Amino acid sequence: MSSFAVLHASQLVTLAGPKRPRVGAEMSKLAIIPNGGMLIHDGRIDIVATRDEIEKKTRDAEIVAAGGRGVLPGFVGAHRRLVFA
C-alpha cells in the first residue's frame, strides 16, 4: 500500500459537509482549511484536514510539501469534462 501526504498548504479547498460522496447542489458548498493537508492511500484521497491532524496519521507516508501554496484536491469527475464531449 503506497501513501503520501501533502502538507504545509496555506489553504486547502474541499467540499463542505458530510464525509461521503456528494452530488448535485452539495458540490457547490466549499470549505477552506487553513494550514491544511491531505493523506492519499493507493491513489485515493483518504483524509483532508489540518496539517496537525494529517501529521498524526502519516506513519511511513512520503511527505510532499506544498510550500505555503493553496491546494485543491481533485474532486471533479473527468467524464464530465468538455474534452470528453
PDB file of N, CA and C in Angstrom:
ATOM      1  N   MET A   1       0.845  -1.173   0.000  1.00  0.00           N
ATOM      2  CA  MET A   1       0.000   0.000   0.000  1.00  0.00           C
ATOM      3  C   MET A   1       0.895   1.243   0.000  1.00  0.00           C
ATOM      4  N   SER A   2       0.808   2.071  -1.049  1.00  0.00           N
ATOM      5  CA  SER A   2       1.602   3.286  -1.098  1.00  0.00           C
ATOM      6  C   SER A   2       0.768   4.468  -0.627  1.00  0.00           C
ATOM      7  N   SER A   3       1.422   5.373   0.071  1.00  0.00           N
ATOM      8  CA  SER A   3       0.704   6.541   0.547  1.00  0.00           C
ATOM      9  C   SER A   3       1.636   7.738   0.582  1.00  0.00           C
ATOM     10  N   PHE A   4       1.038   8.923   0.423  1.00  0.00           N
ATOM     11  CA  PHE A   4       1.792  10.148   0.608  1.00  0.00           C
ATOM     12  C   PHE A   4       0.881  11.209   1.191  1.00  0.00           C
ATOM     13  N   ALA A   5       1.515  12.200   1.806  1.00  0.00           N
ATOM     14  CA  ALA A   5       0.779  13.280   2.456  1.00  0.00           C
ATOM     15  C   ALA A   5       1.223  14.600   1.859  1.00  0.00           C
ATOM     16  N   VAL A   6       0.270  15.464   1.575  1.00  0.00           N
ATOM     17  CA  VAL A   6       0.553  16.831   1.151  1.00  0.00           C
ATOM     18  C   VAL A   6       0.388  17.698   2.392  1.00  0.00           C
ATOM     19  N   LEU A   7       1.454  18.366   2.787  1.00  0.00           N
ATOM     20  CA  LEU A   7       1.442  19.183   3.998  1.00  0.00           C
ATOM     21  C   LEU A   7       1.919  20.602   3.686  1.00  0.00           C
ATOM     22  N   HIS A   8       1.734  21.481   4.636  1.00  0.00           N
ATOM     23  CA  HIS A   8       2.213  22.863   4.568  1.00  0.00           C
ATOM     24  C   HIS A   8       1.527  23.677   3.484  1.00  0.00           C
ATOM     25  N   ALA A   9       0.242  23.432   3.257  1.00  0.00           N
ATOM     26  CA  ALA A   9      -0.551  24.253   2.347  1.00  0.00           C
ATOM     27  C   ALA A   9      -1.069  25.457   3.133  1.00  0.00           C
ATOM     28  N   SER A  10      -1.020  26.640   2.540  1.00  0.00           N
ATOM     29  CA  SER A  10      -1.567  27.805   3.242  1.00  0.00           C
ATOM     30  C   SER A  10      -3.069  27.639   3.408  1.00  0.00           C
ATOM     31  N   GLN A  11      -3.721  27.116   2.363  1.00  0.00           N
ATOM     32  CA  GLN A  11      -5.151  26.832   2.412  1.00  0.00           C
ATOM     33  C   GLN A  11      -5.430  25.590   1.586  1.00  0.00           C
ATOM     34  N   LEU A  12      -6.352  24.781   2.056  1.00  0.00           N
ATOM     35  CA  LEU A  12      -6.787  23.616   1.310  1.00  0.00           C
ATOM     36  C   LEU A  12      -8.290  23.775   1.071  1.00  0.00           C
ATOM     37  N   VAL A  13      -8.703  23.739  -0.191  1.00  0.00           N
ATOM     38  CA  VAL A  13     -10.111  23.906  -0.542  1.00  0.00           C
ATOM     39  C   VAL A  13     -10.714  22.522  -0.730  1.00  0.00           C
ATOM     40  N   THR A  14     -11.843  22.283  -0.076  1.00  0.00           N
ATOM     41  CA  THR A  14     -12.501  20.985  -0.150  1.00  0.00           C
ATOM     42  C   THR A  14     -14.012  21.187  -0.113  1.00  0.00           C
ATOM     43  N   LEU A  15     -14.749  20.132  -0.212  1.00  0.00           N
ATOM     44  CA  LEU A  15     -16.206  20.221  -0.113  1.00  0.00           C
ATOM     45  C   LEU A  15     -16.616  20.291   1.355  1.00  0.00           C
ATOM     46  N   ALA A  16     -17.577  21.150   1.645  1.00  0.00           N
ATOM     47  CA  ALA A  16     -18.125  21.243   2.997  1.00  0.00           C
ATOM     48  C   ALA A  16     -19.161  20.143   3.188  1.00  0.00           C
ATOM     49  N   GLY A  17     -19.429  19.822   4.426  1.00  0.00           N
ATOM     50  CA  GLY A  17     -20.491  18.866   4.698  1.00  0.00           C
ATOM     51  C   GLY A  17     -19.990  17.498   5.111  1.00  0.00           C
ATOM     52  N   PRO A  18     -20.873  16.507   5.009  1.00  0.00           N
ATOM     53  CA  PRO A  18     -20.558  15.160   5.496  1.00  0.00           C
ATOM     54  C   PRO A  18     -19.425  14.510   4.713  1.00  0.00           C
ATOM     55  N   LYS A  19     -18.747  13.600   5.364  1.00  0.00           N
ATOM     56  CA  LYS A  19     -17.620  12.898   4.746  1.00  0.00           C
ATOM     57  C   LYS A  19     -18.130  11.683   3.982  1.00  0.00           C
ATOM     58  N   ARG A  20     -18.731  11.969   2.825  1.00  0.00           N
ATOM     59  CA  ARG A  20     -19.238  10.939   1.923  1.00  0.00           C
ATOM     60  C   ARG A  20     -19.278  11.550   0.535  1.00  0.00           C
ATOM     61  N   PRO A  21     -19.412  10.752  -0.496  1.00  0.00           N
ATOM     62  CA  PRO A  21     -19.511  11.317  -1.844  1.00  0.00           C
ATOM     63  C   PRO A  21     -20.710  12.266  -1.946  1.00  0.00           C
ATOM     64  N   ARG A  22     -20.506  13.387  -2.617  1.00  0.00           N
ATOM     65  CA  ARG A  22     -21.573  14.364  -2.779  1.00  0.00           C
ATOM     66  C   ARG A  22     -21.941  14.532  -4.236  1.00  0.00           C
ATOM     67  N   VAL A  23     -23.193  14.905  -4.481  1.00  0.00           N
ATOM     68  CA  VAL A  23     -23.685  15.115  -5.844  1.00  0.00           C
ATOM     69  C   VAL A  23     -24.538  16.381  -5.880  1.00  0.00           C
ATOM     70  N   GLY A  24     -24.820  16.836  -7.086  1.00  0.00           N
ATOM     71  CA  GLY A  24     -25.735  17.956  -7.282  1.00  0.00           C
ATOM     72  C   GLY A  24     -25.322  19.208  -6.543  1.00  0.00           C
ATOM     73  N   ALA A  25     -26.294  19.828  -5.869  1.00  0.00           N
ATOM     74  CA  ALA A  25     -26.075  21.097  -5.173  1.00  0.00           C
ATOM     75  C   ALA A  25     -25.027  20.984  -4.064  1.00  0.00           C
ATOM     76  N   GLU A  26     -24.824  19.795  -3.522  1.00  0.00           N
ATOM     77  CA  GLU A  26     -23.804  19.609  -2.476  1.00  0.00           C
ATOM     78  C   GLU A  26     -22.406  19.931  -2.991  1.00  0.00           C
ATOM     79  N   MET A  27     -22.209  19.796  -4.291  1.00  0.00           N
ATOM     80  CA  MET A  27     -20.893  20.046  -4.886  1.00  0.00           C
ATOM     81  C   MET A  27     -20.548  21.538  -4.918  1.00  0.00           C
ATOM     82  N   SER A  28     -21.512  22.421  -4.654  1.00  0.00           N
ATOM     83  CA  SER A  28     -21.245  23.859  -4.714  1.00  0.00           C
ATOM     84  C   SER A  28     -20.889  24.446  -3.353  1.00  0.00           C
ATOM     85  N   LYS A  29     -20.915  23.649  -2.309  1.00  0.00           N
ATOM     86  CA  LYS A  29     -20.609  24.129  -0.964  1.00  0.00           C
ATOM     87  C   LYS A  29     -19.162  23.788  -0.620  1.00  0.00           C
ATOM     88  N   LEU A  30     -18.319  24.820  -0.587  1.00  0.00           N
ATOM     89  CA  LEU A  30     -16.900  24.616  -0.353  1.00  0.00           C
ATOM     90  C   LEU A  30     -16.502  25.023   1.055  1.00  0.00           C
ATOM     91  N   ALA A  31     -15.415  24.453   1.524  1.00  0.00           N
ATOM     92  CA  ALA A  31     -14.817  24.802   2.812  1.00  0.00           C
ATOM     93  C   ALA A  31     -13.338  25.057   2.578  1.00  0.00           C
ATOM     94  N   ILE A  32     -12.773  25.969   3.332  1.00  0.00           N
ATOM     95  CA  ILE A  32     -11.341  26.246   3.256  1.00  0.00           C
ATOM     96  C   ILE A  32     -10.717  25.868   4.594  1.00  0.00           C
ATOM     97  N   ILE A  33      -9.695  25.032   4.533  1.00  0.00           N
ATOM     98  CA  ILE A  33      -8.988  24.602   5.737  1.00  0.00           C
ATOM     99  C   ILE A  33      -7.653  25.343   5.775  1.00  0.00           C
ATOM    100  N   PRO A  34      -7.496  26.316   6.678  1.00  0.00           N
ATOM    101  CA  PRO A  34      -6.204  26.998   6.805  1.00  0.00           C
ATOM    102  C   PRO A  34      -5.147  26.009   7.286  1.00  0.00           C
ATOM    103  N   ASN A  35      -3.939  26.140   6.766  1.00  0.00           N
ATOM    104  CA  ASN A  35      -2.831  25.256   7.145  1.00  0.00           C
ATOM    105  C   ASN A  35      -3.253  23.799   6.973  1.00  0.00           C
ATOM    106  N   GLY A  36      -3.849  23.509   5.832  1.00  0.00           N
ATOM    107  CA  GLY A  36      -4.411  22.189   5.573  1.00  0.00           C
ATOM    108  C   GLY A  36      -3.435  21.200   4.972  1.00  0.00           C
ATOM    109  N   GLY A  37      -3.914  19.981   4.864  1.00  0.00           N
ATOM    110  CA  GLY A  37      -3.138  18.911   4.257  1.00  0.00           C
ATOM    111  C   GLY A  37      -4.066  17.777   3.878  1.00  0.00           C
ATOM    112  N   MET A  38      -3.508  16.804   3.172  1.00  0.00           N
ATOM    113  CA  MET A  38      -4.305  15.627   2.831  1.00  0.00           C
ATOM    114  C   MET A  38      -3.409  14.408   2.797  1.00  0.00           C
ATOM    115  N   LEU A  39      -4.024  13.270   3.065  1.00  0.00           N
ATOM    116  CA  LEU A  39      -3.339  11.985   3.072  1.00  0.00           C
ATOM    117  C   LEU A  39      -3.954  11.127   1.979  1.00  0.00           C
ATOM    118  N   ILE A  40      -3.110  10.591   1.123  1.00  0.00           N
ATOM    119  CA  ILE A  40      -3.557   9.788  -0.021  1.00  0.00           C
ATOM    120  C   ILE A  40      -3.028   8.368   0.140  1.00  0.00           C
ATOM    121  N   HIS A  41      -3.922   7.370   0.021  1.00  0.00           N
ATOM    122  CA  HIS A  41      -3.546   5.956   0.059  1.00  0.00           C
ATOM    123  C   HIS A  41      -3.934   5.317  -1.263  1.00  0.00           C
ATOM    124  N   ASP A  42      -2.995   4.659  -1.896  1.00  0.00           N
ATOM    125  CA  ASP A  42      -3.251   3.940  -3.153  1.00  0.00           C
ATOM    126  C   ASP A  42      -4.000   4.784  -4.178  1.00  0.00           C
ATOM    127  N   GLY A  43      -3.594   6.051  -4.321  1.00  0.00           N
ATOM    128  CA  GLY A  43      -4.173   6.918  -5.337  1.00  0.00           C
ATOM    129  C   GLY A  43      -5.512   7.536  -5.002  1.00  0.00           C
ATOM    130  N   ARG A  44      -6.011   7.327  -3.791  1.00  0.00           N
ATOM    131  CA  ARG A  44      -7.310   7.887  -3.391  1.00  0.00           C
ATOM    132  C   ARG A  44      -7.127   8.790  -2.180  1.00  0.00           C
ATOM    133  N   ILE A  45      -7.795   9.922  -2.196  1.00  0.00           N
ATOM    134  CA  ILE A  45      -7.726  10.836  -1.063  1.00  0.00           C
ATOM    135  C   ILE A  45      -8.417  10.170   0.123  1.00  0.00           C
ATOM    136  N   ASP A  46      -7.672  10.010   1.211  1.00  0.00           N
ATOM    137  CA  ASP A  46      -8.184   9.327   2.400  1.00  0.00           C
ATOM    138  C   ASP A  46      -8.661  10.329   3.448  1.00  0.00           C
ATOM    139  N   ILE A  47      -7.817  11.314   3.742  1.00  0.00           N
ATOM    140  CA  ILE A  47      -8.147  12.291   4.777  1.00  0.00           C
ATOM    141  C   ILE A  47      -7.783  13.688   4.277  1.00  0.00           C
ATOM    142  N   VAL A  48      -8.673  14.644   4.525  1.00  0.00           N
ATOM    143  CA  VAL A  48      -8.426  16.059   4.269  1.00  0.00           C
ATOM    144  C   VAL A  48      -8.691  16.764   5.584  1.00  0.00           C
ATOM    145  N   ALA A  49      -7.675  17.436   6.135  1.00  0.00           N
ATOM    146  CA  ALA A  49      -7.810  18.046   7.458  1.00  0.00           C
ATOM    147  C   ALA A  49      -6.688  19.064   7.654  1.00  0.00           C
ATOM    148  N   THR A  50      -6.535  19.532   8.890  1.00  0.00           N
ATOM    149  CA  THR A  50      -5.434  20.433   9.191  1.00  0.00           C
ATOM    150  C   THR A  50      -4.114  19.664   9.153  1.00  0.00           C
ATOM    151  N   ARG A  51      -3.030  20.396   9.003  1.00  0.00           N
ATOM    152  CA  ARG A  51      -1.713  19.763   8.942  1.00  0.00           C
ATOM    153  C   ARG A  51      -1.450  18.923  10.181  1.00  0.00           C
ATOM    154  N   ASP A  52      -1.801  19.442  11.358  1.00  0.00           N
ATOM    155  CA  ASP A  52      -1.551  18.706  12.603  1.00  0.00           C
ATOM    156  C   ASP A  52      -2.265  17.359  12.613  1.00  0.00           C
ATOM    157  N   GLU A  53      -3.518  17.336  12.158  1.00  0.00           N
ATOM    158  CA  GLU A  53      -4.280  16.085  12.123  1.00  0.00           C
ATOM    159  C   GLU A  53      -3.673  15.094  11.132  1.00  0.00           C
ATOM    160  N   ILE A  54      -3.238  15.592   9.989  1.00  0.00           N
ATOM    161  CA  ILE A  54      -2.635  14.720   8.978  1.00  0.00           C
ATOM    162  C   ILE A  54      -1.309  14.159   9.474  1.00  0.00           C
ATOM    163  N   GLU A  55      -0.481  15.006  10.095  1.00  0.00           N
ATOM    164  CA  GLU A  55       0.832  14.544  10.572  1.00  0.00           C
ATOM    165  C   GLU A  55       0.708  13.400  11.573  1.00  0.00           C
ATOM    166  N   LYS A  56      -0.354  13.372  12.365  1.00  0.00           N
ATOM    167  CA  LYS A  56      -0.556  12.294  13.347  1.00  0.00           C
ATOM    168  C   LYS A  56      -0.793  10.949  12.667  1.00  0.00           C
ATOM    169  N   LYS A  57      -1.238  10.961  11.407  1.00  0.00           N
ATOM    170  CA  LYS A  57      -1.625   9.723  10.729  1.00  0.00           C
ATOM    171  C   LYS A  57      -0.727   9.357   9.559  1.00  0.00           C
ATOM    172  N   THR A  58       0.381  10.076   9.362  1.00  0.00           N
ATOM    173  CA  THR A  58       1.218   9.821   8.187  1.00  0.00           C
ATOM    174  C   THR A  58       2.038   8.536   8.270  1.00  0.00           C
ATOM    175  N   ARG A  59       2.398   8.105   9.451  1.00  0.00           N
ATOM    176  CA  ARG A  59       3.227   6.904   9.631  1.00  0.00           C
ATOM    177  C   ARG A  59       4.410   6.893   8.673  1.00  0.00           C
ATOM    178  N   ASP A  60       4.402   6.023   7.697  1.00  0.00           N
ATOM    179  CA  ASP A  60       5.544   5.916   6.778  1.00  0.00           C
ATOM    180  C   ASP A  60       5.226   6.512   5.406  1.00  0.00           C
ATOM    181  N   ALA A  61       4.287   7.434   5.358  1.00  0.00           N
ATOM    182  CA  ALA A  61       3.899   8.056   4.087  1.00  0.00           C
ATOM    183  C   ALA A  61       4.984   9.010   3.610  1.00  0.00           C
ATOM    184  N   GLU A  62       5.148   9.087   2.303  1.00  0.00           N
ATOM    185  CA  GLU A  62       6.043  10.079   1.714  1.00  0.00           C
ATOM    186  C   GLU A  62       5.402  11.455   1.920  1.00  0.00           C
ATOM    187  N   ILE A  63       6.206  12.460   2.262  1.00  0.00           N
ATOM    188  CA  ILE A  63       5.689  13.805   2.511  1.00  0.00           C
ATOM    189  C   ILE A  63       5.986  14.686   1.302  1.00  0.00           C
ATOM    190  N   VAL A  64       4.960  15.365   0.823  1.00  0.00           N
ATOM    191  CA  VAL A  64       5.097  16.341  -0.253  1.00  0.00           C
ATOM    192  C   VAL A  64       4.758  17.698   0.350  1.00  0.00           C
ATOM    193  N   ALA A  65       5.715  18.626   0.330  1.00  0.00           N
ATOM    194  CA  ALA A  65       5.499  19.952   0.913  1.00  0.00           C
ATOM    195  C   ALA A  65       4.870  20.882  -0.114  1.00  0.00           C
ATOM    196  N   ALA A  66       3.743  21.482   0.249  1.00  0.00           N
ATOM    197  CA  ALA A  66       3.049  22.402  -0.656  1.00  0.00           C
ATOM    198  C   ALA A  66       3.678  23.790  -0.642  1.00  0.00           C
ATOM    199  N   GLY A  67       4.595  24.038   0.271  1.00  0.00           N
ATOM    200  CA  GLY A  67       5.329  25.296   0.289  1.00  0.00           C
ATOM    201  C   GLY A  67       4.465  26.530   0.490  1.00  0.00           C
ATOM    202  N   GLY A  68       3.410  26.420   1.301  1.00  0.00           N
ATOM    203  CA  GLY A  68       2.568  27.564   1.583  1.00  0.00           C
ATOM    204  C   GLY A  68       1.613  27.935   0.462  1.00  0.00           C
ATOM    205  N   ARG A  69       1.458  27.078  -0.518  1.00  0.00           N
ATOM    206  CA  ARG A  69       0.538  27.340  -1.633  1.00  0.00           C
ATOM    207  C   ARG A  69      -0.854  26.822  -1.302  1.00  0.00           C
ATOM    208  N   GLY A  70      -1.823  27.223  -2.116  1.00  0.00           N
ATOM    209  CA  GLY A  70      -3.174  26.695  -1.983  1.00  0.00           C
ATOM    210  C   GLY A  70      -3.260  25.331  -2.646  1.00  0.00           C
ATOM    211  N   VAL A  71      -4.064  24.449  -2.087  1.00  0.00           N
ATOM    212  CA  VAL A  71      -4.225  23.095  -2.626  1.00  0.00           C
ATOM    213  C   VAL A  71      -5.710  22.836  -2.870  1.00  0.00           C
ATOM    214  N   LEU A  72      -6.021  22.294  -4.029  1.00  0.00           N
ATOM    215  CA  LEU A  72      -7.389  21.941  -4.398  1.00  0.00           C
ATOM    216  C   LEU A  72      -7.385  20.476  -4.817  1.00  0.00           C
ATOM    217  N   PRO A  73      -7.790  19.562  -3.908  1.00  0.00           N
ATOM    218  CA  PRO A  73      -7.826  18.147  -4.266  1.00  0.00           C
ATOM    219  C   PRO A  73      -8.748  17.907  -5.457  1.00  0.00           C
ATOM    220  N   GLY A  74      -8.425  16.935  -6.278  1.00  0.00           N
ATOM    221  CA  GLY A  74      -9.218  16.647  -7.474  1.00  0.00           C
ATOM    222  C   GLY A  74     -10.507  15.925  -7.154  1.00  0.00           C
ATOM    223  N   PHE A  75     -11.611  16.647  -7.123  1.00  0.00           N
ATOM    224  CA  PHE A  75     -12.897  16.002  -6.899  1.00  0.00           C
ATOM    225  C   PHE A  75     -13.836  16.249  -8.061  1.00  0.00           C
ATOM    226  N   VAL A  76     -13.281  16.431  -9.248  1.00  0.00           N
ATOM    227  CA  VAL A  76     -14.078  16.652 -10.458  1.00  0.00           C
ATOM    228  C   VAL A  76     -14.109  15.356 -11.247  1.00  0.00           C
ATOM    229  N   GLY A  77     -15.289  14.888 -11.614  1.00  0.00           N
ATOM    230  CA  GLY A  77     -15.415  13.680 -12.422  1.00  0.00           C
ATOM    231  C   GLY A  77     -14.901  13.940 -13.832  1.00  0.00           C
ATOM    232  N   ALA A  78     -13.848  13.269 -14.240  1.00  0.00           N
ATOM    233  CA  ALA A  78     -13.230  13.511 -15.543  1.00  0.00           C
ATOM    234  C   ALA A  78     -14.183  13.236 -16.699  1.00  0.00           C
ATOM    235  N   HIS A  79     -15.132  12.355 -16.523  1.00  0.00           N
ATOM    236  CA  HIS A  79     -16.051  12.024 -17.604  1.00  0.00           C
ATOM    237  C   HIS A  79     -16.995  13.182 -17.936  1.00  0.00           C
ATOM    238  N   ARG A  80     -17.050  14.201 -17.119  1.00  0.00           N
ATOM    239  CA  ARG A  80     -17.917  15.353 -17.372  1.00  0.00           C
ATOM    240  C   ARG A  80     -17.164  16.521 -17.985  1.00  0.00           C
ATOM    241  N   ARG A  81     -15.909  16.339 -18.252  1.00  0.00           N
ATOM    242  CA  ARG A  81     -15.090  17.418 -18.801  1.00  0.00           C
ATOM    243  C   ARG A  81     -15.404  17.604 -20.285  1.00  0.00           C
ATOM    244  N   LEU A  82     -15.230  18.830 -20.772  1.00  0.00           N
ATOM    245  CA  LEU A  82     -15.540  19.175 -22.148  1.00  0.00           C
ATOM    246  C   LEU A  82     -14.748  18.331 -23.146  1.00  0.00           C
ATOM    247  N   VAL A  83     -13.509  18.001 -22.796  1.00  0.00           N
ATOM    248  CA  VAL A  83     -12.667  17.241 -23.711  1.00  0.00           C
ATOM    249  C   VAL A  83     -13.290  15.884 -24.089  1.00  0.00           C
ATOM    250  N   PHE A  84     -14.160  15.350 -23.218  1.00  0.00           N
ATOM    251  CA  PHE A  84     -14.786  14.063 -23.478  1.00  0.00           C
ATOM    252  C   PHE A  84     -16.176  14.174 -24.112  1.00  0.00           C
ATOM    253  N   ALA A  85     -16.599  15.400 -24.432  1.00  0.00           N
ATOM    254  CA  ALA A  85     -17.937  15.601 -25.016  1.00  0.00           C
ATOM    255  C   ALA A  85     -18.018  15.059 -26.424  1.00  0.00           C
TER     256      ALA A  85
END
